[in-house]
PDB file of C-alpha atoms in Angstrom:
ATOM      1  CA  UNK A  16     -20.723 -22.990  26.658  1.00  0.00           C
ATOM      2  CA  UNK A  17     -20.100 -25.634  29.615  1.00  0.00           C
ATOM      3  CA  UNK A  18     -18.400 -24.590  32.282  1.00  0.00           C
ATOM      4  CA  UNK A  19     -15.680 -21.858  30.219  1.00  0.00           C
ATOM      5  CA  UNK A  20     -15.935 -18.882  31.341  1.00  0.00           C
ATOM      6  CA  UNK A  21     -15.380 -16.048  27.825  1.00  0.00           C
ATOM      7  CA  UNK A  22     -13.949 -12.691  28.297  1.00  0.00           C
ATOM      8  CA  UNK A  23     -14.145 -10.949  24.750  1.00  0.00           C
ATOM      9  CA  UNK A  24     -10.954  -7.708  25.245  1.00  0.00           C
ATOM     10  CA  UNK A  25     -10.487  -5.644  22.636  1.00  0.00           C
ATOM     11  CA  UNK A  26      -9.240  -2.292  21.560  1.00  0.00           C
ATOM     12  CA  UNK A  27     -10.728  -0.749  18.719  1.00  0.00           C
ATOM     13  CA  UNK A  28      -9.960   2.338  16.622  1.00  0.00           C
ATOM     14  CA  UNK A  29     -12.117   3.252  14.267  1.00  0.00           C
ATOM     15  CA  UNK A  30     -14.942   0.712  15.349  1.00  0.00           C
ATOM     16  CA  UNK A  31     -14.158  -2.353  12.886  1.00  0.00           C
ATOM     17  CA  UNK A  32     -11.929  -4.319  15.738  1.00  0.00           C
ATOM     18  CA  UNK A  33     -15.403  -3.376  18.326  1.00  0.00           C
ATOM     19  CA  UNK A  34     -17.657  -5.175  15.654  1.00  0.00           C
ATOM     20  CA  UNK A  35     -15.853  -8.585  15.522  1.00  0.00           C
ATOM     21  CA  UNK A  36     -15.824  -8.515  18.830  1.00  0.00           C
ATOM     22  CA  UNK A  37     -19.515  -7.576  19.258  1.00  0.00           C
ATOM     23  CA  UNK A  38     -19.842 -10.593  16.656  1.00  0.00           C
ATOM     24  CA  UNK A  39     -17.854 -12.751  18.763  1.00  0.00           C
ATOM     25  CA  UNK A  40     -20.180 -12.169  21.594  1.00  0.00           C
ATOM     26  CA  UNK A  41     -22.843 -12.614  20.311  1.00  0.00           C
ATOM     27  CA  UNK A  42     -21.699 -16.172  19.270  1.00  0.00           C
ATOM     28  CA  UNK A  43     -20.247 -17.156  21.958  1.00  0.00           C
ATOM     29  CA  UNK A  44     -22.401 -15.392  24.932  1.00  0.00           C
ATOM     30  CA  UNK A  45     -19.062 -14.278  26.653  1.00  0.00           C
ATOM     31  CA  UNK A  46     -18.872 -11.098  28.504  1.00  0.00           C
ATOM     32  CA  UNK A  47     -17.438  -8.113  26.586  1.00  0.00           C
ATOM     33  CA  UNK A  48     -14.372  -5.754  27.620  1.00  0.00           C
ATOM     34  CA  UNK A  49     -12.935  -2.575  26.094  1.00  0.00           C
ATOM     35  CA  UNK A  50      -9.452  -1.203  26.352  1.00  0.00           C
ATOM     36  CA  UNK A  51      -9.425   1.906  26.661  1.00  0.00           C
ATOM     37  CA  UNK A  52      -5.966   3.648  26.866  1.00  0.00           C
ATOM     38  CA  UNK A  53      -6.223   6.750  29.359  1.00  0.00           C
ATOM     39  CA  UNK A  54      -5.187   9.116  26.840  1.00  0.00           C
ATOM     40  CA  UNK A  55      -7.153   9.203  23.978  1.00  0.00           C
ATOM     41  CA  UNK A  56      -5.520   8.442  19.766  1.00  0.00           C
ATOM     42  CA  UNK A  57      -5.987  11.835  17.996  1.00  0.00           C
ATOM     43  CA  UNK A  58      -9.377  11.715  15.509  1.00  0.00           C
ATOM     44  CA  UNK A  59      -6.670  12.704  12.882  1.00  0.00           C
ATOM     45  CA  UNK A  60      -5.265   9.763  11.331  1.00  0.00           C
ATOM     46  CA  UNK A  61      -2.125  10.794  10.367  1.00  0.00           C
ATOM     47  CA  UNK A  62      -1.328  11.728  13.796  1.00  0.00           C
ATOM     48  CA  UNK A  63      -2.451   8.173  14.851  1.00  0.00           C
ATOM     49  CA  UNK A  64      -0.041   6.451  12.002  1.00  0.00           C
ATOM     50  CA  UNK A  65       2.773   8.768  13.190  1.00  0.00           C
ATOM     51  CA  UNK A  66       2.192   8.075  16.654  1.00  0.00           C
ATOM     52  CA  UNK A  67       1.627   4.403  16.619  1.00  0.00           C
ATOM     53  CA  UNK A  68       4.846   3.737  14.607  1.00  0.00           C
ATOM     54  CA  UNK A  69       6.630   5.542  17.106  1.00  0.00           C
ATOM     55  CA  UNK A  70       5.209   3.160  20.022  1.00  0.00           C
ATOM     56  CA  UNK A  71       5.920   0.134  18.462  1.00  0.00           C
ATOM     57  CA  UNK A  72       9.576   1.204  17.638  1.00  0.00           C
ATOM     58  CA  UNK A  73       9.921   2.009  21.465  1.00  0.00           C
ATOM     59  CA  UNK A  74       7.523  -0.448  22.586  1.00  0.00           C
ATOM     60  CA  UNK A  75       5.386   1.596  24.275  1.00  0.00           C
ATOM     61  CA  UNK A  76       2.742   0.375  26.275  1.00  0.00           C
ATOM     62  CA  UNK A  77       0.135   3.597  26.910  1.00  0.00           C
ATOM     63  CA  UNK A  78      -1.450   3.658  30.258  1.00  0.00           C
ATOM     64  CA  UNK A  79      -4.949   2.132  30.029  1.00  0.00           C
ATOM     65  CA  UNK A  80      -8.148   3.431  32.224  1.00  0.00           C
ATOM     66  CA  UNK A  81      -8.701  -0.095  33.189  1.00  0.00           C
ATOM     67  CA  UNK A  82      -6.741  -3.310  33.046  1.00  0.00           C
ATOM     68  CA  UNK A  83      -9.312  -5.593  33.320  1.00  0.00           C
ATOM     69  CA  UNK A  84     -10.234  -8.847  35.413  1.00  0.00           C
ATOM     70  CA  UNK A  85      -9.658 -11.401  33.651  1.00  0.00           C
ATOM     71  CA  UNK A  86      -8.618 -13.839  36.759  1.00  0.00           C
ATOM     72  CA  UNK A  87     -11.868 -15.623  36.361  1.00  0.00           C
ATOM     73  CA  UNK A  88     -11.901 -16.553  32.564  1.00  0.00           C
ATOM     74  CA  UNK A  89     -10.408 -19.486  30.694  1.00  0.00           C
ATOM     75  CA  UNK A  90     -10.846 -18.581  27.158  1.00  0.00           C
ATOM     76  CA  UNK A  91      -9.802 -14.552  26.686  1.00  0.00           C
ATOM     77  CA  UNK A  92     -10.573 -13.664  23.021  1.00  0.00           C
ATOM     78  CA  UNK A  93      -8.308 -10.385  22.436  1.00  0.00           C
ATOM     79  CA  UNK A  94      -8.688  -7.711  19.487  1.00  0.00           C
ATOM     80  CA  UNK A  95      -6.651  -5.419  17.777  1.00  0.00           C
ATOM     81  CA  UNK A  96      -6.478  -3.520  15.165  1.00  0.00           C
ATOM     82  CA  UNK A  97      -3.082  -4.073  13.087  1.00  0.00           C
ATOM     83  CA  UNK A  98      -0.875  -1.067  13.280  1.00  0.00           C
ATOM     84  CA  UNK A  99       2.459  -1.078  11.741  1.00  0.00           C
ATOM     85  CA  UNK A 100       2.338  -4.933  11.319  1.00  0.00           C
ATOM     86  CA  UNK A 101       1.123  -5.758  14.787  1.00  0.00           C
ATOM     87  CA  UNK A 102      -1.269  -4.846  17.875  1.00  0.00           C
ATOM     88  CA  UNK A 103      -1.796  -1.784  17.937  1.00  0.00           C
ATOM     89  CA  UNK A 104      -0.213  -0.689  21.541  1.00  0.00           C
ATOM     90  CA  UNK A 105      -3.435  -0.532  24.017  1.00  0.00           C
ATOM     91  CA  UNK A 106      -3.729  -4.437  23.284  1.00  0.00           C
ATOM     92  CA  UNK A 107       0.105  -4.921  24.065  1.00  0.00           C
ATOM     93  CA  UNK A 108      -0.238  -3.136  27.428  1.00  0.00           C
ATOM     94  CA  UNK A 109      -3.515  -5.093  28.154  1.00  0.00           C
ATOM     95  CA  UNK A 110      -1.415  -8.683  27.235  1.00  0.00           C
ATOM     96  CA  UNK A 111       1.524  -7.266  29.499  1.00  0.00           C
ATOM     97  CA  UNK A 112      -0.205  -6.427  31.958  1.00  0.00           C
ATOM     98  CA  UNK A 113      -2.280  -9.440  33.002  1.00  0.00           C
ATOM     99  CA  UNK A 114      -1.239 -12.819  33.839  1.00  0.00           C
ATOM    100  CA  UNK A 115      -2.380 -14.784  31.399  1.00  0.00           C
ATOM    101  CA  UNK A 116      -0.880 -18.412  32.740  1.00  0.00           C
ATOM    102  CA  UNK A 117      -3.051 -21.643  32.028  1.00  0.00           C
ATOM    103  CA  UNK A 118      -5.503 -19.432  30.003  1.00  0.00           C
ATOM    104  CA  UNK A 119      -6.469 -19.891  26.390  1.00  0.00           C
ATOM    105  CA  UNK A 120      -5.979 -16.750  24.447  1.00  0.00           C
ATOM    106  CA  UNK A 121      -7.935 -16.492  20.965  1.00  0.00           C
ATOM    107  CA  UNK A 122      -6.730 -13.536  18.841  1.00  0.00           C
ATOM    108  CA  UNK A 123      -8.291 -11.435  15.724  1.00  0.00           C
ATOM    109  CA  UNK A 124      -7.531  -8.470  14.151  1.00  0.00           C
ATOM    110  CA  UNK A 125      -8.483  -6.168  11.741  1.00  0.00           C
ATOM    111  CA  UNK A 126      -6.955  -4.711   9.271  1.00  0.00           C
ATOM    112  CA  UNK A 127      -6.782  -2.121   6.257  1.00  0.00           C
ATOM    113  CA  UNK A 128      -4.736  -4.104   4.085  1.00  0.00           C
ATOM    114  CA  UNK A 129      -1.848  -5.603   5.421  1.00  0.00           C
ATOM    115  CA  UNK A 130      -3.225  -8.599   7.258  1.00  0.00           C
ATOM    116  CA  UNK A 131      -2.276  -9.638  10.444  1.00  0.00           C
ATOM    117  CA  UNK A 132       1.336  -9.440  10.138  1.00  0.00           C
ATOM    118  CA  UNK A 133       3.378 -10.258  13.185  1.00  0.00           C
ATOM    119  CA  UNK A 134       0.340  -9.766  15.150  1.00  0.00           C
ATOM    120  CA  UNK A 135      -0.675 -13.147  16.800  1.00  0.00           C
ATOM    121  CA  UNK A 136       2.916 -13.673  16.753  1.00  0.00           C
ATOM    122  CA  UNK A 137       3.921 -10.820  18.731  1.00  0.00           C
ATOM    123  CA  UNK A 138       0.773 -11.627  20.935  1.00  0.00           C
ATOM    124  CA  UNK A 139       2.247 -15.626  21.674  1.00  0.00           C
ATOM    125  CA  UNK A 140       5.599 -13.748  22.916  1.00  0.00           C
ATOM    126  CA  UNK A 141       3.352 -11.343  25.489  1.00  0.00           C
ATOM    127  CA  UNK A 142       1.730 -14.448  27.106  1.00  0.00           C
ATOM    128  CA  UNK A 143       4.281 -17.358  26.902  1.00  0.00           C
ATOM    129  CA  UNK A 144       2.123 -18.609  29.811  1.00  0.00           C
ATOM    130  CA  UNK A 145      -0.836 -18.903  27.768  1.00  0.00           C
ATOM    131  CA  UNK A 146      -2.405 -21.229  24.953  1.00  0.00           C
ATOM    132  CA  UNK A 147      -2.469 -19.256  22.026  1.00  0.00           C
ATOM    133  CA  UNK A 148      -5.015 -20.284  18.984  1.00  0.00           C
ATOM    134  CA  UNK A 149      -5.498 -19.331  15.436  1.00  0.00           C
ATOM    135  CA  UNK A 150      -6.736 -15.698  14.964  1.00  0.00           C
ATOM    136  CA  UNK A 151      -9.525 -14.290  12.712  1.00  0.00           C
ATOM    137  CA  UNK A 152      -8.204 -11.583  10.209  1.00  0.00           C
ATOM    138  CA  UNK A 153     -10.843  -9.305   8.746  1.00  0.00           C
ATOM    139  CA  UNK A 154     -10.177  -6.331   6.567  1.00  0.00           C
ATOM    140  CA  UNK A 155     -11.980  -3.352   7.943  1.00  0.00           C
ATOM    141  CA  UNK A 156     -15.037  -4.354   8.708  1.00  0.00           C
ATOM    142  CA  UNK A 157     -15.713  -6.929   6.120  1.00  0.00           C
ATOM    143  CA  UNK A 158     -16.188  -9.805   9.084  1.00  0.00           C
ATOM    144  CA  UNK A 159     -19.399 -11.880   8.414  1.00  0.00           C
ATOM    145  CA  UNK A 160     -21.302 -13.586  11.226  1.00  0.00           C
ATOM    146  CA  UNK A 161     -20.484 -16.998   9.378  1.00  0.00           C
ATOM    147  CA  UNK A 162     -16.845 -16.765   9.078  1.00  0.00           C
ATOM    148  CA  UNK A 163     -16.469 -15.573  12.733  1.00  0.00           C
ATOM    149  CA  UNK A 164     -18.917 -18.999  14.087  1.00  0.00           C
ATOM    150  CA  UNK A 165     -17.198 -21.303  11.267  1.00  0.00           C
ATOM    151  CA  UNK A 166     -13.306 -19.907  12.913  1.00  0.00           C
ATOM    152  CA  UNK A 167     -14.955 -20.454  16.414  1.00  0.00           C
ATOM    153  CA  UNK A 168     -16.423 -24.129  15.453  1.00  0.00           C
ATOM    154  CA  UNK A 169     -13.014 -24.784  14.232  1.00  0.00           C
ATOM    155  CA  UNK A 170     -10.778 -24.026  17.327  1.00  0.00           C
ATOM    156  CA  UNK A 171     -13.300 -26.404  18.727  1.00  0.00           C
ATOM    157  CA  UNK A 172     -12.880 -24.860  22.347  1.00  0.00           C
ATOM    158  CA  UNK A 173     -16.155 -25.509  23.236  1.00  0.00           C
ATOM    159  CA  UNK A 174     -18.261 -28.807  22.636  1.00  0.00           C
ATOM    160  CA  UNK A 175     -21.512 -27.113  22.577  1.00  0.00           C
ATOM    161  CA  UNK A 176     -21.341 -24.014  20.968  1.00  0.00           C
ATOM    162  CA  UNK A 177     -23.858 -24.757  18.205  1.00  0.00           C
TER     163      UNK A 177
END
């Protein structure tokens, strides 16, 4: 890895978005973060569909239990799943609430059939500070250990990698 220091944030769901990023680590040997908003998405998902289309018409940023450090990395991989066509909200407090300035950010998503929509998108305007790369896009939890190095390899971010 050289001298980059990887922080690998992500808020999952249902558990698809936490095994990319479980992937991710193990690829890249960066240290692993969850966001975990303080009060908790029903287990009933059309609560969570109501609910999250209501936050991202408002913009609503839930409180998280922890905002993270991420002062010390230079390459911040951030997950989402997509809700509504973009982050789902945990992940938009976590990018507002950081300074992300001079850091490389490294998006992916997952999905249950829409893609990643506005996501990465949406994500460039939270941290206009911030490199921004091309994002991996699984659907559910379809992600394979090749496609996930092979993205990686291709961002080329880090000469030694593999």
């Amino acid at each position: 890895m050289g001298d980059k220091k990887v922080l690998i944030a992500y808020y999952s769901y249902s558990g698809n978005t936490k095994k990319v990023a479980e992937k991710i680590q193990n690829i890249t040997k960066g240290d692993i973060f969850e966001i975990v908003p303080k009060k908790a998405y029903s287990k009933n998902y059309d609560e969570v569909v109501a609910l999250a289309q209501e936050q991202k018409q408002k913009d609503v940023r839930p409180e998280l239990v922890d905002n993270g450090n991420i002062k010390d990395y230079d390459i911040i991989f951030v997950g989402t799943p997509v809700w509504w066509y973009t982050m789902a909200g945990p992940a938009r407090t976590f990018l507002s609430q950081n300074d992300f300035t001079g850091k490389t950010i490294v998006p992916f998503c997952t999905h249950g059939g829409g893609g990643a929509s506005s996501t990465y998108t949406d994500m460039q305007k939270l941290v206009s500070d911030a490199v921004v790369t091309e994002g991996y896009t699984s659907y559910e939890n379809s992600s394979k250990d090749s496609e996930i190095a092979e993205w990686i390899n291709k961002l080329k971010l880090f000469s030694n990698l593999f």
